[in-house]
Short mmCIF file of C-alpha atoms and ligand atoms in Angstrom, two decimals:
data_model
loop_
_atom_site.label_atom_id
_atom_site.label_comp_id
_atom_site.label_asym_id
_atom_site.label_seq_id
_atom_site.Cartn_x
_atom_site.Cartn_y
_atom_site.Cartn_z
CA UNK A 1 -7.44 -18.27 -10.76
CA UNK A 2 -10.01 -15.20 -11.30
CA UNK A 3 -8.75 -13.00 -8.35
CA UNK A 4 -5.18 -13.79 -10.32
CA UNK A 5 -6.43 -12.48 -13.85
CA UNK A 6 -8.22 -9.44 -12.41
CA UNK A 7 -4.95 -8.19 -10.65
CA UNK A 8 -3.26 -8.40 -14.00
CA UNK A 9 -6.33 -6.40 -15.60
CA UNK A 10 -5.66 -3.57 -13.30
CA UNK A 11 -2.35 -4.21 -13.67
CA UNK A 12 -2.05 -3.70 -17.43
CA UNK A 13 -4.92 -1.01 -17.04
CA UNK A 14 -2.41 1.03 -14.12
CA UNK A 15 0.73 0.46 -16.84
CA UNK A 16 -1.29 2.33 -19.90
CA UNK A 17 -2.47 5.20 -17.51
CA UNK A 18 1.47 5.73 -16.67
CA UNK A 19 2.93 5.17 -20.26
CA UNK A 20 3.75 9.25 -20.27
CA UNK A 21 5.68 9.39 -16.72
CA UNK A 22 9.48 9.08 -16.55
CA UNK A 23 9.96 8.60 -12.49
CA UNK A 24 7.27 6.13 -11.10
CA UNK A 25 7.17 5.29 -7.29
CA UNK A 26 6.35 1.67 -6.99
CA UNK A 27 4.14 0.08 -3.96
CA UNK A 28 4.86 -3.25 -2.40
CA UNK A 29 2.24 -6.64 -3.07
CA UNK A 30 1.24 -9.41 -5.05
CA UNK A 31 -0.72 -7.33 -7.59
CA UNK A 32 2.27 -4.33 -7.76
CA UNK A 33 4.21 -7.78 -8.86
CA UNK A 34 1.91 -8.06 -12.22
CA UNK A 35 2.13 -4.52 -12.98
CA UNK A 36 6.11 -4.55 -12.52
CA UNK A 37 5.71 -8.57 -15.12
CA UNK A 38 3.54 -6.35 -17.22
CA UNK A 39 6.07 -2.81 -17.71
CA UNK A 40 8.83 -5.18 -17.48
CA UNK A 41 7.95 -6.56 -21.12
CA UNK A 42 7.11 -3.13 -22.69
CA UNK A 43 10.41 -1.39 -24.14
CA UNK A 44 9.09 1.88 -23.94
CA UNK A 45 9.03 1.58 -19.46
CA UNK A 46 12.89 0.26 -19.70
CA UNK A 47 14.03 4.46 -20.41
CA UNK A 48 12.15 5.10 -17.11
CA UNK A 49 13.18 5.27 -13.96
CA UNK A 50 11.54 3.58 -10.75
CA UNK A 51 11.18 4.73 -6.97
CA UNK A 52 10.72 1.66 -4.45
CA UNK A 53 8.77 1.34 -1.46
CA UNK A 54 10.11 -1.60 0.22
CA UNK A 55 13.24 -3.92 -0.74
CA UNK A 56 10.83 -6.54 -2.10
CA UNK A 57 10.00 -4.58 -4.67
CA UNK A 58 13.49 -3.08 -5.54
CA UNK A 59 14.63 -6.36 -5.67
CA UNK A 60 12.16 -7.28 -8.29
CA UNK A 61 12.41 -4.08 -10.09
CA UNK A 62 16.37 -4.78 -10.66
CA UNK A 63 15.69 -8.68 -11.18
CA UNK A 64 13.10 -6.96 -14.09
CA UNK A 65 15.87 -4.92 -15.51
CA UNK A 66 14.42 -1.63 -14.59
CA UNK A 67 16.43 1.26 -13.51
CA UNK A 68 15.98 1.91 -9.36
CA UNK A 69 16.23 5.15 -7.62
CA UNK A 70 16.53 4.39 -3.85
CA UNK A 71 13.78 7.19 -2.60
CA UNK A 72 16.39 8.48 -0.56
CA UNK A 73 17.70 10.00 -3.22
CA UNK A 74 14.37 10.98 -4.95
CA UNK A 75 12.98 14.64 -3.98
CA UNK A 76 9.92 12.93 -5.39
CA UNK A 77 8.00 10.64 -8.51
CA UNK A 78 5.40 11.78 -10.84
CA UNK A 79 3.56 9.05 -9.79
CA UNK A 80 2.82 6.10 -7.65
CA UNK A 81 1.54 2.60 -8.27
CA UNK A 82 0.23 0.72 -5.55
CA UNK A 83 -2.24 -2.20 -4.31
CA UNK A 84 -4.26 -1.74 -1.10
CA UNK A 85 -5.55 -4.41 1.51
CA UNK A 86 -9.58 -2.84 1.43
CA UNK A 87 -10.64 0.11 -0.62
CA UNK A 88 -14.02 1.87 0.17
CA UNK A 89 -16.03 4.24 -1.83
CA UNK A 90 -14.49 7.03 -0.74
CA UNK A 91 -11.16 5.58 -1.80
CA UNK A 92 -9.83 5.73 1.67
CA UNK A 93 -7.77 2.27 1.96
CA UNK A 94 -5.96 0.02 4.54
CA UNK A 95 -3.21 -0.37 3.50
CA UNK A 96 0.38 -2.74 5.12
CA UNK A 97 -0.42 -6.21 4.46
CA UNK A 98 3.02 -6.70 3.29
CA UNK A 99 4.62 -4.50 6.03
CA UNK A 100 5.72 -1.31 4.00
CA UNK A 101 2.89 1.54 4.67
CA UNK A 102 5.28 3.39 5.76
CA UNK A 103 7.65 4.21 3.06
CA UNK A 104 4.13 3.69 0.49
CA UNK A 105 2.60 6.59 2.56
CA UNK A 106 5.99 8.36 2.12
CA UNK A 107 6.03 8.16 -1.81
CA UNK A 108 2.19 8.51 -2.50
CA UNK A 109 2.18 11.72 -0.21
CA UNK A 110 4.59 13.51 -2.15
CA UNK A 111 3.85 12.01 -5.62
CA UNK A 112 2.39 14.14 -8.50
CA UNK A 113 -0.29 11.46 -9.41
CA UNK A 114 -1.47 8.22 -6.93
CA UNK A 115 -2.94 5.17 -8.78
CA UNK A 116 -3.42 2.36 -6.32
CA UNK A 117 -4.51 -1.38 -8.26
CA UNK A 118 -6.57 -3.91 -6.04
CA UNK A 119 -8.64 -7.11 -7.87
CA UNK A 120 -12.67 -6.39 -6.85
CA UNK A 121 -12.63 -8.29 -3.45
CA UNK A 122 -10.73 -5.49 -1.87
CA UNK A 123 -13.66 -2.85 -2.52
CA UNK A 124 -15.36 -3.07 1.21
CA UNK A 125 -18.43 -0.44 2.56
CA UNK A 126 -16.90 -0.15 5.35
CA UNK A 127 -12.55 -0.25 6.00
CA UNK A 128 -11.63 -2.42 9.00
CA UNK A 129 -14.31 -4.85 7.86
CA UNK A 130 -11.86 -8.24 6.89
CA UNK A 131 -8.66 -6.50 7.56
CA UNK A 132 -6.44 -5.02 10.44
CA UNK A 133 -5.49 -1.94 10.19
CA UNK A 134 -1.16 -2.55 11.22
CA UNK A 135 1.10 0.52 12.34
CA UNK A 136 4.83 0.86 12.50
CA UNK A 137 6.26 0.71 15.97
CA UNK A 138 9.45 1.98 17.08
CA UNK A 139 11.00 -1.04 18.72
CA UNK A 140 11.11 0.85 21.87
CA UNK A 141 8.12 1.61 22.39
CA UNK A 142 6.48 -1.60 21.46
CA UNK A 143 5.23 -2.74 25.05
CA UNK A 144 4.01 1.05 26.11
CA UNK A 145 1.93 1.02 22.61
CA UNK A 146 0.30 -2.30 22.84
CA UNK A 147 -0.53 -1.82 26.34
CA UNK A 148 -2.16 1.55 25.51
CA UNK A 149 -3.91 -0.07 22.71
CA UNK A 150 -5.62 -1.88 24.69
CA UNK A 151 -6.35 0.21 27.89
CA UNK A 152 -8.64 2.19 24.77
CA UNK A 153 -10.37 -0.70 24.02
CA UNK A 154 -8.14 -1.79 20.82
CA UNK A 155 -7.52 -5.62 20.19
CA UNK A 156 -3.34 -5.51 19.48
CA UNK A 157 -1.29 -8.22 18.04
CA UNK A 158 2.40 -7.93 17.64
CA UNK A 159 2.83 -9.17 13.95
CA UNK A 160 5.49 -12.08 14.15
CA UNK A 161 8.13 -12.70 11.16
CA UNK A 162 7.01 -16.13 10.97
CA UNK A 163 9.45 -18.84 8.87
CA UNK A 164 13.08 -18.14 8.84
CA UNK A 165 13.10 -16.17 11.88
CA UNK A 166 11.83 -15.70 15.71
CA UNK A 167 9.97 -12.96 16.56
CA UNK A 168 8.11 -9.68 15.64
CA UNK A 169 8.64 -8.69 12.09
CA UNK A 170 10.53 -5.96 11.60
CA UNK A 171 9.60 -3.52 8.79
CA UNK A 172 11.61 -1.66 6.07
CA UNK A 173 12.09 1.18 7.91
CA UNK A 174 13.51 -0.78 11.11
CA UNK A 175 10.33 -0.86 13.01
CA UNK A 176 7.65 -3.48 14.23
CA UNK A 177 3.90 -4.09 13.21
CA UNK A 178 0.96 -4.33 15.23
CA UNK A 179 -2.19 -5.10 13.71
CA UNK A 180 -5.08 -3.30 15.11
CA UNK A 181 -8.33 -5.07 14.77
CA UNK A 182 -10.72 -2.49 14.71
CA UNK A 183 -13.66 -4.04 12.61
CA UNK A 184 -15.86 -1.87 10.39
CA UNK A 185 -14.31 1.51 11.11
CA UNK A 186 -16.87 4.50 11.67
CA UNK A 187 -14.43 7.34 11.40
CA UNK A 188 -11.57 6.33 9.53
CA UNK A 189 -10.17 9.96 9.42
CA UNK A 190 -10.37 10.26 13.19
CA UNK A 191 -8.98 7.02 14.08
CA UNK A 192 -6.00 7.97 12.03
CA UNK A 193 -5.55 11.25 13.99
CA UNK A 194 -5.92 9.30 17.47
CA UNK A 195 -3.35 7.01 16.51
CA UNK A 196 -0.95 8.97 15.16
CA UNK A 197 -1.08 11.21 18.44
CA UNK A 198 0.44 7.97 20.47
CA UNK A 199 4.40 8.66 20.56
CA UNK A 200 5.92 5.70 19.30
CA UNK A 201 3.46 5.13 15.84
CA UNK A 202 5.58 6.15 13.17
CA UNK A 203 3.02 5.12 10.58
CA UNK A 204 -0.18 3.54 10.26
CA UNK A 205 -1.82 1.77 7.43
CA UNK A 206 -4.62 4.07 6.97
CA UNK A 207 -4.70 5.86 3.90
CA UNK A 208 -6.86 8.36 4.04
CA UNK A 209 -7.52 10.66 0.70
CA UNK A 210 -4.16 9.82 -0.73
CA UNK A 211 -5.78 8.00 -4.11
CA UNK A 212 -6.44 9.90 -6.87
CA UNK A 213 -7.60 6.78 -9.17
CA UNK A 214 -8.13 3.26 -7.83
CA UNK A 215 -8.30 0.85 -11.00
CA UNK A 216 -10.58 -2.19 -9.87
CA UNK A 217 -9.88 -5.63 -11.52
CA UNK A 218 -11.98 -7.94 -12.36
CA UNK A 219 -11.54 -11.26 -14.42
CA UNK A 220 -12.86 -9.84 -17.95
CA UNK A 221 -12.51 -5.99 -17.35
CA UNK A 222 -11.20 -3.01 -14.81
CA UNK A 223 -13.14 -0.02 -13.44
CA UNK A 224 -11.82 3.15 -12.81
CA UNK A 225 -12.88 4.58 -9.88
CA UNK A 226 -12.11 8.68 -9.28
CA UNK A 227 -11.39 10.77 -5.93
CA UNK A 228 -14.58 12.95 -6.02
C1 5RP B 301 2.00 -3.79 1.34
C2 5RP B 301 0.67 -3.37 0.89
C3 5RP B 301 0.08 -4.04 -0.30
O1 5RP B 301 -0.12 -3.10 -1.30
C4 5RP B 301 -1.22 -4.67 0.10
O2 5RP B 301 -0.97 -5.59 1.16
C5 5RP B 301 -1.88 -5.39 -1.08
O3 5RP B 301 -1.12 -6.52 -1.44
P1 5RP B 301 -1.61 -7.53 -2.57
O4 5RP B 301 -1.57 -6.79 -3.86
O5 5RP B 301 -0.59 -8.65 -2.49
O6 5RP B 301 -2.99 -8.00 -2.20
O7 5RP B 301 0.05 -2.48 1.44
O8 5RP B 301 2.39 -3.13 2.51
#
């Protein structure tokens, strides 16, 4: 399929723009997946060392062969690889689709270099415009935060785990996801700040100025698009 072969582009395209890094934080996602098939085949990335966001991807990472660093014990990476849900032209992303923004914010806040991948349908004008925007909920405080949600006018789903088990998902770092639906966000910047002020968010999906390159792919080429 086309979207397939442009997240490989960006994929191979994200692998030969981190050829010179020895520690490399790796993101969560389908298109983080081709990058890991892609450095997985190259000898030269099996002397490096990886950083995980999620236990998806350290699972595939060791099932790979590649050496894993839990990011516990990492004071940091020189850089991070990750995909994004929407991108807009300010590179300012939603990001949680798979239900790990919260370590991924972690490990591309404190990373040397951020390099997030994403196949051309996730370039939007406007974030919040196909996608939710989800935030990590300590358990405790799910039914205080969803009810606040929506006293400011926020539609607020609990995300549930879906096959294999009953109930809200639970994330990596032990909490729950709500997805915010928002549509096309005006201030992305300041609906970051007003969430993040509501005890009980740990994280949210917003990523706001934290990519330094986003690599676009398409089915016969990739873009690189620059933080300005
Ligand atoms: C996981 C993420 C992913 O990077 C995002 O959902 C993109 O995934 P994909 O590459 O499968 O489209 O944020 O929490």
């Amino acid at each position: 399929m086309s979207v397939d072969l442009a997240k490989l582009n960006a994929a191979k395209a994200a692998a030969r723009l981190v050829e010179e890094s020895r520690v490399i934080g790796v993101g969560s996602g389908t298109t983080v997946e081709r990058f890991i098939d892609v450095i997985s085949r190259d000898e030269g990335f099996r002397q490096k060392v990886y950083v995980p966001s999620s236990l998806d991807t350290a699972l595939k990472l060791s099932r790979a062969g590649l050496k894993v660093l839990y990011p516990s014990a990492a004071s940091g990476v020189e850089v991070y690889v990750d995909g994004a849900d929407e991108v807009d032209f300010s590179l300012n992303m939603i990001k949680g689709g798979g239900a790990a923004m919260t370590l991924e914010k972690i490990l591309a806040f404190y990373a040397e270099r951020r390099i997030f991948i994403v196949d051309h349908t996730k370039l939007v004008d406007r974030l919040g415009s196909k996608h939710p925007v989800p935030i990590d909920v300590l358990p405790h405080a799910i039914s205080m935060v969803l009810s606040e949600l929506r006293r400011r006018g926020f539609r607020a789903e609990l995300r549930l785990a879906g096959r294999g088990k009953v109930g809200p998902l639970i994330s990596d770092v032990g909490g729950v996801v709500i997805d915010v639906r928002t549509g096309p966000i005006e201030d992305p910047k300041g609906l970051e700040e007003e969430l993040r002020s509501l005890p009980g968010i740990v994280e949210t999906g917003l990523f706001i100025g934290l990519a330094d390159l986003v690599v676009v792919g398409y089915p016969d080429r990739h873009e690189v698009l620059r933080r300005r």
